[in-house]
């Protein structure tokens, strides 16, 4: 007898139940991803990883059919073109972001109070401030000295490095000043001060009029090691991130706990997808952007004109003359995935999720037709024809996938870069990996979902 339920009902199950899953392949893929997460924590570092990977696979900068192009060390566009392709018919493009929520140093960060030296920070992106206190933090960034020479700084990742931290108040004294406050006020932005030292510089005999100074000792140490002075901070880009490596999570090691899944997970998988893509008959593009976490503004964000530079370079490499019309034509006719993570259903916070429509950990890569908030506001809402095309493609190729929507209606919401790319007229939909504890110092993703994100992206580039 016909199983009418199987024929008519749409049921999703835990992806690990799927008999075709190869756990070894999944683990191998995730091992490399964890190395990437552990060793490349800023957008500049992530771009350098991309460049090294691409060069290692025979891609060339700005030339040839397999090329990459970078911008300000914070963007990378990767293009592969079959011979005799017609760019004006559009490309298949995945756009993901490399920036992550973090703390940045202020231009005048260093000060001393009660013999403790601190660095003042200004947070970047949507963080819950209380999550950043009393934990090991690392410093990464670029700083230019008085001669304009660049110094790259990375302290706190090696186990022999010192780490830094922001002190929370002890519970013994926090009942009045902290515990009755709203959680968003429990730690303020101006309390996110990084503790960096306690030993004072002691003036010698001839400097009798001077006082001992912890701040001065820190500057002395920094000058000895990096040749920098206090003024150099004013123009530096220094990011404070959780120290330490990505870790397997759970007795069954089914998940990865790490800083930066949002959106390194989609960026990494998009990079691997375009590197490993085969038999694509259209030009394929991956664009990894910066500034998504602060609204995609700036000349390295998804609203910038760099996408046109990528397409312009593609025309040049094909020996064709790029102009405003054919670049627009290419973008207008393109198919796109906005590769970004989504908040996974959290059983401890059922009240904010709608279980039928939330992406779940372990249920595969998630496709979100729309995002936004309060009635899809600020969302590009993909077309039925396009999401159907992708759905059929995913099903035909046994990709474990699900639909996702960020929380209950009117509960909150969020946006991605999809709407900025949609302005060019291309078809675009969000597709990415579900994350638990998104935007926290330790986010959690399923290894299966991560691998399925890779599979889905590769399939999209090759066959969409
Ligand atoms: Mn994101
Ligand atoms: Mn985000």
Tab-separated table of C-alpha atoms and ligand atoms in Angstrom:
chain	number	residue	atom	x	y	z
A	1	UNK	CA	0.000	0.000	0.000
A	2	UNK	CA	1.132	3.499	-0.770
A	3	UNK	CA	2.534	5.438	2.183
A	4	UNK	CA	0.383	8.539	1.913
A	5	UNK	CA	2.303	10.394	4.637
A	6	UNK	CA	5.602	9.873	2.859
A	7	UNK	CA	4.050	10.997	-0.400
A	8	UNK	CA	2.355	14.158	0.852
A	9	UNK	CA	3.959	15.423	4.019
A	10	UNK	CA	7.168	17.448	4.318
A	11	UNK	CA	9.184	16.176	7.243
A	12	UNK	CA	12.677	17.098	8.249
A	13	UNK	CA	14.900	14.838	10.328
A	14	UNK	CA	18.308	15.126	11.955
A	15	UNK	CA	20.819	14.999	9.115
A	16	UNK	CA	22.997	12.485	10.964
A	17	UNK	CA	20.215	9.913	10.430
A	18	UNK	CA	20.906	10.073	6.721
A	19	UNK	CA	22.507	6.799	5.623
A	20	UNK	CA	24.540	8.477	2.893
A	21	UNK	CA	26.456	10.640	5.375
A	22	UNK	CA	30.182	9.927	5.438
A	23	UNK	CA	31.416	10.958	8.878
A	24	UNK	CA	35.076	10.714	7.866
A	25	UNK	CA	34.598	13.148	5.006
A	26	UNK	CA	32.689	15.501	7.284
A	27	UNK	CA	35.401	15.356	9.951
A	28	UNK	CA	38.178	15.927	7.457
A	29	UNK	CA	36.459	18.986	6.031
A	30	UNK	CA	35.902	20.402	9.506
A	31	UNK	CA	39.455	19.789	10.632
A	32	UNK	CA	40.719	22.253	8.027
A	33	UNK	CA	37.930	24.671	8.869
A	34	UNK	CA	38.918	24.593	12.559
A	35	UNK	CA	42.516	25.424	11.648
A	36	UNK	CA	41.283	28.383	9.662
A	37	UNK	CA	39.107	29.584	12.573
A	38	UNK	CA	41.937	29.156	15.065
A	39	UNK	CA	44.610	30.972	13.099
A	40	UNK	CA	42.880	33.774	11.174
A	41	UNK	CA	40.842	35.985	13.467
A	42	UNK	CA	40.610	39.330	11.715
A	43	UNK	CA	39.299	40.192	8.261
A	44	UNK	CA	42.831	41.076	7.115
A	45	UNK	CA	44.170	37.737	8.355
A	46	UNK	CA	41.289	35.898	6.696
A	47	UNK	CA	42.018	37.629	3.386
A	48	UNK	CA	45.676	36.608	3.674
A	49	UNK	CA	44.532	33.012	4.202
A	50	UNK	CA	42.387	33.239	1.064
A	51	UNK	CA	45.266	34.630	-1.003
A	52	UNK	CA	47.649	31.891	0.160
A	53	UNK	CA	45.062	29.170	-0.524
A	54	UNK	CA	44.258	30.561	-3.966
A	55	UNK	CA	47.902	30.956	-4.987
A	56	UNK	CA	48.513	27.408	-3.832
A	57	UNK	CA	45.785	26.219	-6.194
A	58	UNK	CA	47.099	28.102	-9.216
A	59	UNK	CA	44.910	31.205	-9.047
A	60	UNK	CA	46.623	34.412	-10.111
A	61	UNK	CA	46.136	37.979	-9.014
A	62	UNK	CA	44.095	39.933	-11.571
A	63	UNK	CA	45.108	37.760	-14.520
A	64	UNK	CA	43.783	34.691	-16.296
A	65	UNK	CA	40.567	32.699	-16.127
A	66	UNK	CA	41.095	31.718	-12.480
A	67	UNK	CA	41.899	34.953	-10.724
A	68	UNK	CA	41.443	36.885	-7.523
A	69	UNK	CA	41.406	40.563	-6.754
A	70	UNK	CA	41.673	42.170	-3.324
A	71	UNK	CA	40.828	45.550	-1.869
A	72	UNK	CA	42.411	47.147	1.210
A	73	UNK	CA	43.327	43.656	2.468
A	74	UNK	CA	39.713	43.315	3.646
A	75	UNK	CA	37.924	42.163	0.499
A	76	UNK	CA	38.660	39.399	-1.910
A	77	UNK	CA	36.883	38.661	-5.168
A	78	UNK	CA	37.524	35.255	-6.709
A	79	UNK	CA	36.523	34.475	-10.295
A	80	UNK	CA	36.661	31.373	-12.470
A	81	UNK	CA	35.593	31.524	-16.091
A	82	UNK	CA	35.162	28.767	-18.632
A	83	UNK	CA	36.537	29.495	-22.097
A	84	UNK	CA	34.197	31.370	-24.423
A	85	UNK	CA	31.777	32.350	-21.683
A	86	UNK	CA	29.447	35.320	-21.991
A	87	UNK	CA	29.703	37.480	-18.896
A	88	UNK	CA	26.685	39.570	-19.875
A	89	UNK	CA	24.506	36.498	-19.276
A	90	UNK	CA	25.450	36.720	-15.605
A	91	UNK	CA	27.543	34.782	-13.127
A	92	UNK	CA	26.797	32.523	-10.182
A	93	UNK	CA	28.051	34.433	-7.178
A	94	UNK	CA	28.299	33.775	-3.441
A	95	UNK	CA	28.816	36.733	-1.119
A	96	UNK	CA	29.861	36.191	2.502
A	97	UNK	CA	31.500	38.365	5.125
A	98	UNK	CA	34.848	38.048	6.873
A	99	UNK	CA	34.359	40.538	9.694
A	100	UNK	CA	33.110	39.346	13.091
A	101	UNK	CA	31.791	41.122	16.182
A	102	UNK	CA	34.691	42.173	18.421
A	103	UNK	CA	36.201	45.022	20.425
A	104	UNK	CA	38.329	47.623	18.634
A	105	UNK	CA	40.840	49.874	20.367
A	106	UNK	CA	39.965	53.565	20.562
A	107	UNK	CA	42.429	56.064	19.009
A	108	UNK	CA	43.727	57.096	22.474
A	109	UNK	CA	43.397	53.791	24.276
A	110	UNK	CA	46.154	53.603	26.884
A	111	UNK	CA	45.685	54.920	30.411
A	112	UNK	CA	46.539	54.088	33.975
A	113	UNK	CA	44.322	54.005	37.028
A	114	UNK	CA	45.388	52.851	40.486
A	115	UNK	CA	48.575	51.268	39.129
A	116	UNK	CA	46.690	49.230	36.527
A	117	UNK	CA	47.215	49.943	32.828
A	118	UNK	CA	44.238	49.604	30.498
A	119	UNK	CA	43.327	49.952	26.841
A	120	UNK	CA	39.977	51.549	26.045
A	121	UNK	CA	37.817	49.800	23.456
A	122	UNK	CA	34.848	50.546	21.251
A	123	UNK	CA	32.843	47.472	20.356
A	124	UNK	CA	32.256	46.520	16.716
A	125	UNK	CA	29.008	44.837	15.708
A	126	UNK	CA	26.199	43.471	17.815
A	127	UNK	CA	27.680	42.098	21.013
A	128	UNK	CA	26.236	41.318	24.434
A	129	UNK	CA	28.809	43.189	26.489
A	130	UNK	CA	28.603	40.972	29.544
A	131	UNK	CA	29.913	38.056	27.479
A	132	UNK	CA	33.283	39.741	26.962
A	133	UNK	CA	34.363	40.116	30.572
A	134	UNK	CA	36.485	37.719	32.625
A	135	UNK	CA	37.712	35.694	29.685
A	136	UNK	CA	41.036	35.410	27.866
A	137	UNK	CA	41.326	37.903	25.028
A	138	UNK	CA	43.916	38.338	22.292
A	139	UNK	CA	45.080	41.433	20.415
A	140	UNK	CA	45.460	41.510	16.630
A	141	UNK	CA	45.976	44.361	14.255
A	142	UNK	CA	48.083	46.755	12.274
A	143	UNK	CA	49.797	49.838	13.599
A	144	UNK	CA	51.936	52.375	11.738
A	145	UNK	CA	54.895	54.077	13.377
A	146	UNK	CA	56.074	57.685	12.954
A	147	UNK	CA	57.957	56.745	9.808
A	148	UNK	CA	54.773	55.260	8.349
A	149	UNK	CA	56.134	51.737	8.590
A	150	UNK	CA	53.621	49.011	9.257
A	151	UNK	CA	53.826	46.679	12.240
A	152	UNK	CA	51.536	43.660	12.483
A	153	UNK	CA	50.589	42.709	16.018
A	154	UNK	CA	49.214	39.386	17.210
A	155	UNK	CA	49.433	38.580	20.925
A	156	UNK	CA	47.516	36.038	22.944
A	157	UNK	CA	47.027	33.057	20.649
A	158	UNK	CA	50.254	31.156	21.273
A	159	UNK	CA	50.137	29.255	24.560
A	160	UNK	CA	53.329	31.045	25.649
A	161	UNK	CA	51.830	34.461	24.942
A	162	UNK	CA	50.206	36.521	27.642
A	163	UNK	CA	46.487	37.159	27.246
A	164	UNK	CA	44.400	40.173	28.240
A	165	UNK	CA	41.065	40.546	29.967
A	166	UNK	CA	38.290	42.783	31.145
A	167	UNK	CA	37.511	42.325	34.832
A	168	UNK	CA	33.935	41.671	35.872
A	169	UNK	CA	32.857	42.671	39.360
A	170	UNK	CA	33.012	40.009	42.043
A	171	UNK	CA	29.578	38.650	43.097
A	172	UNK	CA	30.237	39.638	46.698
A	173	UNK	CA	29.909	43.302	45.779
A	174	UNK	CA	27.695	43.285	42.729
A	175	UNK	CA	24.218	42.982	44.242
A	176	UNK	CA	23.369	46.710	44.236
A	177	UNK	CA	25.470	48.126	41.432
A	178	UNK	CA	25.072	45.365	38.904
A	179	UNK	CA	22.647	42.540	39.595
A	180	UNK	CA	19.437	44.560	39.639
A	181	UNK	CA	20.296	46.263	36.371
A	182	UNK	CA	18.999	45.212	32.998
A	183	UNK	CA	21.452	42.755	31.492
A	184	UNK	CA	22.345	45.210	28.714
A	185	UNK	CA	23.403	47.739	31.363
A	186	UNK	CA	25.245	45.293	33.613
A	187	UNK	CA	28.478	46.052	31.752
A	188	UNK	CA	28.627	49.334	29.860
A	189	UNK	CA	30.644	50.133	26.745
A	190	UNK	CA	32.959	52.375	28.754
A	191	UNK	CA	33.645	49.531	31.182
A	192	UNK	CA	35.039	47.351	28.410
A	193	UNK	CA	38.587	48.333	29.340
A	194	UNK	CA	41.304	45.822	28.667
A	195	UNK	CA	43.739	45.154	31.506
A	196	UNK	CA	47.286	45.173	30.132
A	197	UNK	CA	49.781	45.754	32.957
A	198	UNK	CA	50.723	46.476	36.559
A	199	UNK	CA	54.508	46.957	36.799
A	200	UNK	CA	55.552	50.638	36.912
A	201	UNK	CA	58.393	52.318	35.122
A	202	UNK	CA	60.612	53.612	37.929
A	203	UNK	CA	62.458	56.842	37.163
A	204	UNK	CA	66.186	56.721	37.822
A	205	UNK	CA	68.194	59.110	39.987
A	206	UNK	CA	68.353	61.978	37.446
A	207	UNK	CA	64.593	61.821	36.911
A	208	UNK	CA	63.714	62.560	40.516
A	209	UNK	CA	60.939	64.970	39.563
A	210	UNK	CA	59.112	62.201	37.629
A	211	UNK	CA	56.668	59.699	39.128
A	212	UNK	CA	56.682	55.976	38.545
A	213	UNK	CA	54.181	54.982	35.870
A	214	UNK	CA	52.634	51.702	34.793
A	215	UNK	CA	51.453	53.306	31.567
A	216	UNK	CA	54.984	54.455	30.773
A	217	UNK	CA	56.315	50.979	31.393
A	218	UNK	CA	53.795	49.530	28.917
A	219	UNK	CA	54.850	52.113	26.334
A	220	UNK	CA	58.499	51.245	26.998
A	221	UNK	CA	57.792	47.533	26.465
A	222	UNK	CA	55.838	48.236	23.272
A	223	UNK	CA	58.589	50.509	22.010
A	224	UNK	CA	61.279	47.894	22.698
A	225	UNK	CA	59.327	45.135	20.968
A	226	UNK	CA	57.576	46.990	18.137
A	227	UNK	CA	59.281	50.364	17.901
A	228	UNK	CA	55.985	52.165	18.420
A	229	UNK	CA	54.994	55.195	20.479
A	230	UNK	CA	51.697	56.241	22.002
A	231	UNK	CA	50.755	58.478	19.069
A	232	UNK	CA	50.882	55.453	16.736
A	233	UNK	CA	47.696	54.129	18.340
A	234	UNK	CA	45.775	57.094	16.942
A	235	UNK	CA	45.811	55.652	13.422
A	236	UNK	CA	46.005	51.945	14.183
A	237	UNK	CA	43.449	49.196	13.558
A	238	UNK	CA	43.627	46.883	16.527
A	239	UNK	CA	41.014	44.266	17.294
A	240	UNK	CA	40.395	42.427	20.555
A	241	UNK	CA	39.044	38.917	20.061
A	242	UNK	CA	38.607	35.798	22.224
A	243	UNK	CA	41.960	34.036	22.621
A	244	UNK	CA	42.347	30.372	21.813
A	245	UNK	CA	41.490	27.771	19.270
A	246	UNK	CA	38.290	26.344	17.828
A	247	UNK	CA	37.276	23.153	19.649
A	248	UNK	CA	35.211	20.088	18.893
A	249	UNK	CA	32.074	20.228	20.993
A	250	UNK	CA	30.088	17.424	22.628
A	251	UNK	CA	30.826	13.832	23.707
A	252	UNK	CA	30.075	12.845	20.136
A	253	UNK	CA	32.251	15.662	18.710
A	254	UNK	CA	29.361	16.534	16.412
A	255	UNK	CA	29.774	20.299	16.718
A	256	UNK	CA	32.437	23.008	16.760
A	257	UNK	CA	32.636	25.692	19.406
A	258	UNK	CA	34.576	28.744	18.280
A	259	UNK	CA	34.770	32.470	17.909
A	260	UNK	CA	33.826	33.752	14.463
A	261	UNK	CA	31.560	31.151	12.844
A	262	UNK	CA	29.532	34.217	11.793
A	263	UNK	CA	30.536	34.472	9.054
A	264	UNK	CA	33.812	32.661	8.637
A	265	UNK	CA	31.840	29.457	8.186
A	266	UNK	CA	30.159	30.653	5.009
A	267	UNK	CA	33.283	32.482	3.799
A	268	UNK	CA	35.447	29.405	4.283
A	269	UNK	CA	32.967	27.134	2.556
A	270	UNK	CA	32.484	29.575	-0.317
A	271	UNK	CA	36.267	29.744	-0.751
A	272	UNK	CA	36.630	25.963	-0.758
A	273	UNK	CA	33.628	25.628	-3.066
A	274	UNK	CA	35.071	27.891	-5.744
A	275	UNK	CA	38.551	26.358	-5.426
A	276	UNK	CA	37.148	22.834	-5.878
A	277	UNK	CA	34.382	23.611	-8.394
A	278	UNK	CA	34.475	21.525	-11.558
A	279	UNK	CA	32.510	21.443	-14.828
A	280	UNK	CA	30.840	24.811	-14.349
A	281	UNK	CA	29.638	26.232	-17.628
A	282	UNK	CA	29.037	29.780	-16.425
A	283	UNK	CA	31.517	32.177	-14.825
A	284	UNK	CA	31.526	31.705	-11.052
A	285	UNK	CA	32.386	34.289	-8.424
A	286	UNK	CA	32.926	34.438	-4.676
A	287	UNK	CA	33.094	37.844	-3.028
A	288	UNK	CA	34.178	37.974	0.613
A	289	UNK	CA	33.358	41.311	2.169
A	290	UNK	CA	34.020	43.311	5.307
A	291	UNK	CA	31.838	45.603	7.468
A	292	UNK	CA	28.696	43.423	7.407
A	293	UNK	CA	28.453	43.537	11.168
A	294	UNK	CA	28.208	47.341	11.145
A	295	UNK	CA	25.796	47.704	8.237
A	296	UNK	CA	27.910	46.952	5.133
A	297	UNK	CA	28.931	50.602	4.780
A	298	UNK	CA	32.463	51.695	3.987
A	299	UNK	CA	34.606	51.054	0.930
A	300	UNK	CA	35.161	47.429	1.940
A	301	UNK	CA	31.520	46.629	2.686
A	302	UNK	CA	28.947	44.957	0.465
A	303	UNK	CA	27.462	48.333	-0.476
A	304	UNK	CA	30.779	49.357	-2.048
A	305	UNK	CA	31.585	49.448	-5.746
A	306	UNK	CA	34.180	46.707	-5.464
A	307	UNK	CA	31.785	44.179	-7.005
A	308	UNK	CA	31.952	46.225	-10.208
A	309	UNK	CA	35.744	46.143	-10.083
A	310	UNK	CA	35.624	42.350	-9.875
A	311	UNK	CA	33.348	42.088	-12.913
A	312	UNK	CA	35.383	44.732	-14.757
A	313	UNK	CA	38.506	42.652	-14.240
A	314	UNK	CA	36.700	39.564	-15.542
A	315	UNK	CA	35.810	41.358	-18.788
A	316	UNK	CA	39.414	42.535	-19.164
A	317	UNK	CA	40.752	39.025	-18.610
A	318	UNK	CA	38.429	37.693	-21.312
A	319	UNK	CA	39.843	40.290	-23.689
A	320	UNK	CA	36.591	42.258	-23.745
A	321	UNK	CA	36.128	45.927	-23.151
A	322	UNK	CA	34.324	46.558	-19.881
A	323	UNK	CA	31.891	49.439	-19.721
A	324	UNK	CA	29.082	50.565	-17.444
A	325	UNK	CA	26.479	48.828	-19.588
A	326	UNK	CA	27.990	45.354	-19.804
A	327	UNK	CA	29.032	45.357	-16.135
A	328	UNK	CA	25.445	46.242	-15.149
A	329	UNK	CA	24.122	43.611	-17.558
A	330	UNK	CA	26.326	40.978	-15.944
A	331	UNK	CA	25.184	41.852	-12.419
A	332	UNK	CA	21.530	42.121	-13.463
A	333	UNK	CA	21.520	38.625	-14.976
A	334	UNK	CA	23.411	36.943	-12.149
A	335	UNK	CA	22.263	34.360	-9.646
A	336	UNK	CA	23.454	34.865	-6.098
A	337	UNK	CA	23.639	33.342	-2.677
A	338	UNK	CA	24.081	35.605	0.284
A	339	UNK	CA	26.144	33.158	2.318
A	340	UNK	CA	25.516	34.067	5.903
A	341	UNK	CA	24.680	32.210	9.080
A	342	UNK	CA	21.321	32.156	10.796
A	343	UNK	CA	20.372	31.799	14.447
A	344	UNK	CA	19.617	28.144	15.197
A	345	UNK	CA	16.631	27.028	17.261
A	346	UNK	CA	17.604	26.997	20.931
A	347	UNK	CA	15.442	24.722	23.133
A	348	UNK	CA	16.311	26.810	26.193
A	349	UNK	CA	14.741	29.880	24.590
A	350	UNK	CA	11.674	28.407	22.963
A	351	UNK	CA	9.721	31.605	23.569
A	352	UNK	CA	11.595	33.529	20.871
A	353	UNK	CA	11.717	30.814	18.203
A	354	UNK	CA	8.974	29.362	16.035
A	355	UNK	CA	9.897	25.701	15.948
A	356	UNK	CA	8.324	24.866	12.583
A	357	UNK	CA	10.300	27.532	10.782
A	358	UNK	CA	13.561	27.879	12.661
A	359	UNK	CA	16.739	26.312	11.364
A	360	UNK	CA	17.925	23.490	13.605
A	361	UNK	CA	21.426	22.335	14.456
A	362	UNK	CA	22.214	19.155	12.531
A	363	UNK	CA	19.437	19.564	9.979
A	364	UNK	CA	21.699	20.807	7.211
A	365	UNK	CA	22.386	24.051	5.401
A	366	UNK	CA	19.579	26.574	5.839
A	367	UNK	CA	17.888	28.563	3.068
A	368	UNK	CA	16.072	31.719	4.121
A	369	UNK	CA	13.756	33.226	1.561
A	370	UNK	CA	13.591	36.416	3.592
A	371	UNK	CA	14.934	38.037	6.728
A	372	UNK	CA	14.367	41.511	8.083
A	373	UNK	CA	12.167	42.452	10.993
A	374	UNK	CA	8.591	43.609	11.714
A	375	UNK	CA	6.897	42.378	8.565
A	376	UNK	CA	10.027	41.459	6.547
A	377	UNK	CA	11.129	45.100	6.625
A	378	UNK	CA	14.627	45.519	5.253
A	379	UNK	CA	14.584	42.149	3.532
A	380	UNK	CA	14.997	41.477	-0.180
A	381	UNK	CA	12.642	38.415	-0.015
A	382	UNK	CA	13.735	36.058	-2.800
A	383	UNK	CA	11.426	35.071	-5.671
A	384	UNK	CA	9.552	31.763	-5.610
A	385	UNK	CA	10.947	30.787	-9.022
A	386	UNK	CA	14.518	31.219	-7.823
A	387	UNK	CA	14.206	29.459	-4.468
A	388	UNK	CA	12.339	26.614	-6.224
A	389	UNK	CA	15.192	26.259	-8.677
A	390	UNK	CA	17.643	25.953	-5.801
A	391	UNK	CA	15.382	23.617	-3.806
A	392	UNK	CA	15.130	21.193	-6.728
A	393	UNK	CA	18.878	21.350	-7.270
A	394	UNK	CA	19.607	20.602	-3.598
A	395	UNK	CA	17.117	17.715	-3.520
A	396	UNK	CA	18.397	16.173	-6.727
A	397	UNK	CA	21.915	16.101	-5.296
A	398	UNK	CA	21.064	14.803	-1.806
A	399	UNK	CA	22.154	17.930	0.034
A	400	UNK	CA	20.796	17.944	3.587
A	401	UNK	CA	19.051	21.304	3.756
A	402	UNK	CA	16.292	23.059	5.632
A	403	UNK	CA	14.490	26.347	5.630
A	404	UNK	CA	15.186	28.946	8.288
A	405	UNK	CA	13.644	32.057	9.696
A	406	UNK	CA	15.242	34.109	12.436
A	407	UNK	CA	12.915	33.878	15.433
A	408	UNK	CA	9.221	34.492	15.871
A	409	UNK	CA	7.412	37.201	13.941
A	410	UNK	CA	7.999	40.567	15.650
A	411	UNK	CA	10.475	39.059	18.117
A	412	UNK	CA	13.470	40.800	16.581
A	413	UNK	CA	15.237	39.911	13.366
A	414	UNK	CA	18.267	40.875	11.361
A	415	UNK	CA	19.597	41.555	7.914
A	416	UNK	CA	22.341	40.315	5.641
A	417	UNK	CA	24.067	41.614	2.528
A	418	UNK	CA	21.343	40.094	0.286
A	419	UNK	CA	19.412	43.322	-0.132
A	420	UNK	CA	22.463	45.292	-1.251
A	421	UNK	CA	23.217	42.832	-4.036
A	422	UNK	CA	19.536	42.574	-4.949
A	423	UNK	CA	19.695	46.256	-5.916
A	424	UNK	CA	21.620	45.262	-9.037
A	425	UNK	CA	18.663	43.156	-10.141
A	426	UNK	CA	20.236	39.751	-9.611
A	427	UNK	CA	18.352	36.857	-8.028
A	428	UNK	CA	19.595	36.383	-4.468
A	429	UNK	CA	18.673	34.320	-1.442
A	430	UNK	CA	20.275	33.727	1.931
A	431	UNK	CA	21.790	30.321	2.479
A	432	UNK	CA	24.125	29.403	5.301
A	433	UNK	CA	24.927	27.485	8.436
A	434	UNK	CA	22.739	27.613	11.569
A	435	UNK	CA	24.569	28.871	14.687
A	436	UNK	CA	23.818	28.588	18.386
A	437	UNK	CA	24.885	31.554	20.537
A	438	UNK	CA	25.479	33.711	17.466
A	439	UNK	CA	27.633	36.821	18.035
A	440	UNK	CA	28.996	35.442	21.307
A	441	UNK	CA	32.683	34.782	22.007
A	442	UNK	CA	31.966	31.062	21.535
A	443	UNK	CA	29.464	30.215	18.835
A	444	UNK	CA	28.409	26.667	18.000
A	445	UNK	CA	27.815	25.041	14.601
A	446	UNK	CA	27.154	21.441	13.590
A	447	UNK	CA	29.886	19.724	11.602
A	448	UNK	CA	27.222	18.236	9.363
A	449	UNK	CA	25.679	21.633	8.633
A	450	UNK	CA	29.116	23.085	7.907
A	451	UNK	CA	29.877	20.328	5.422
A	452	UNK	CA	26.452	20.640	3.804
A	453	UNK	CA	27.031	24.369	3.414
A	454	UNK	CA	30.172	23.555	1.446
A	455	UNK	CA	28.349	20.954	-0.669
A	456	UNK	CA	25.458	23.310	-1.379
A	457	UNK	CA	27.770	26.184	-2.356
A	458	UNK	CA	29.839	24.018	-4.678
A	459	UNK	CA	26.700	22.666	-6.290
A	460	UNK	CA	25.299	26.172	-6.710
A	461	UNK	CA	28.457	27.443	-8.386
A	462	UNK	CA	28.649	24.450	-10.711
A	463	UNK	CA	25.031	23.884	-11.634
A	464	UNK	CA	22.708	26.799	-10.865
B	1	LIG	MN1	26.670	37.226	9.438
B	2	LIG	MN1	26.496	38.708	12.348
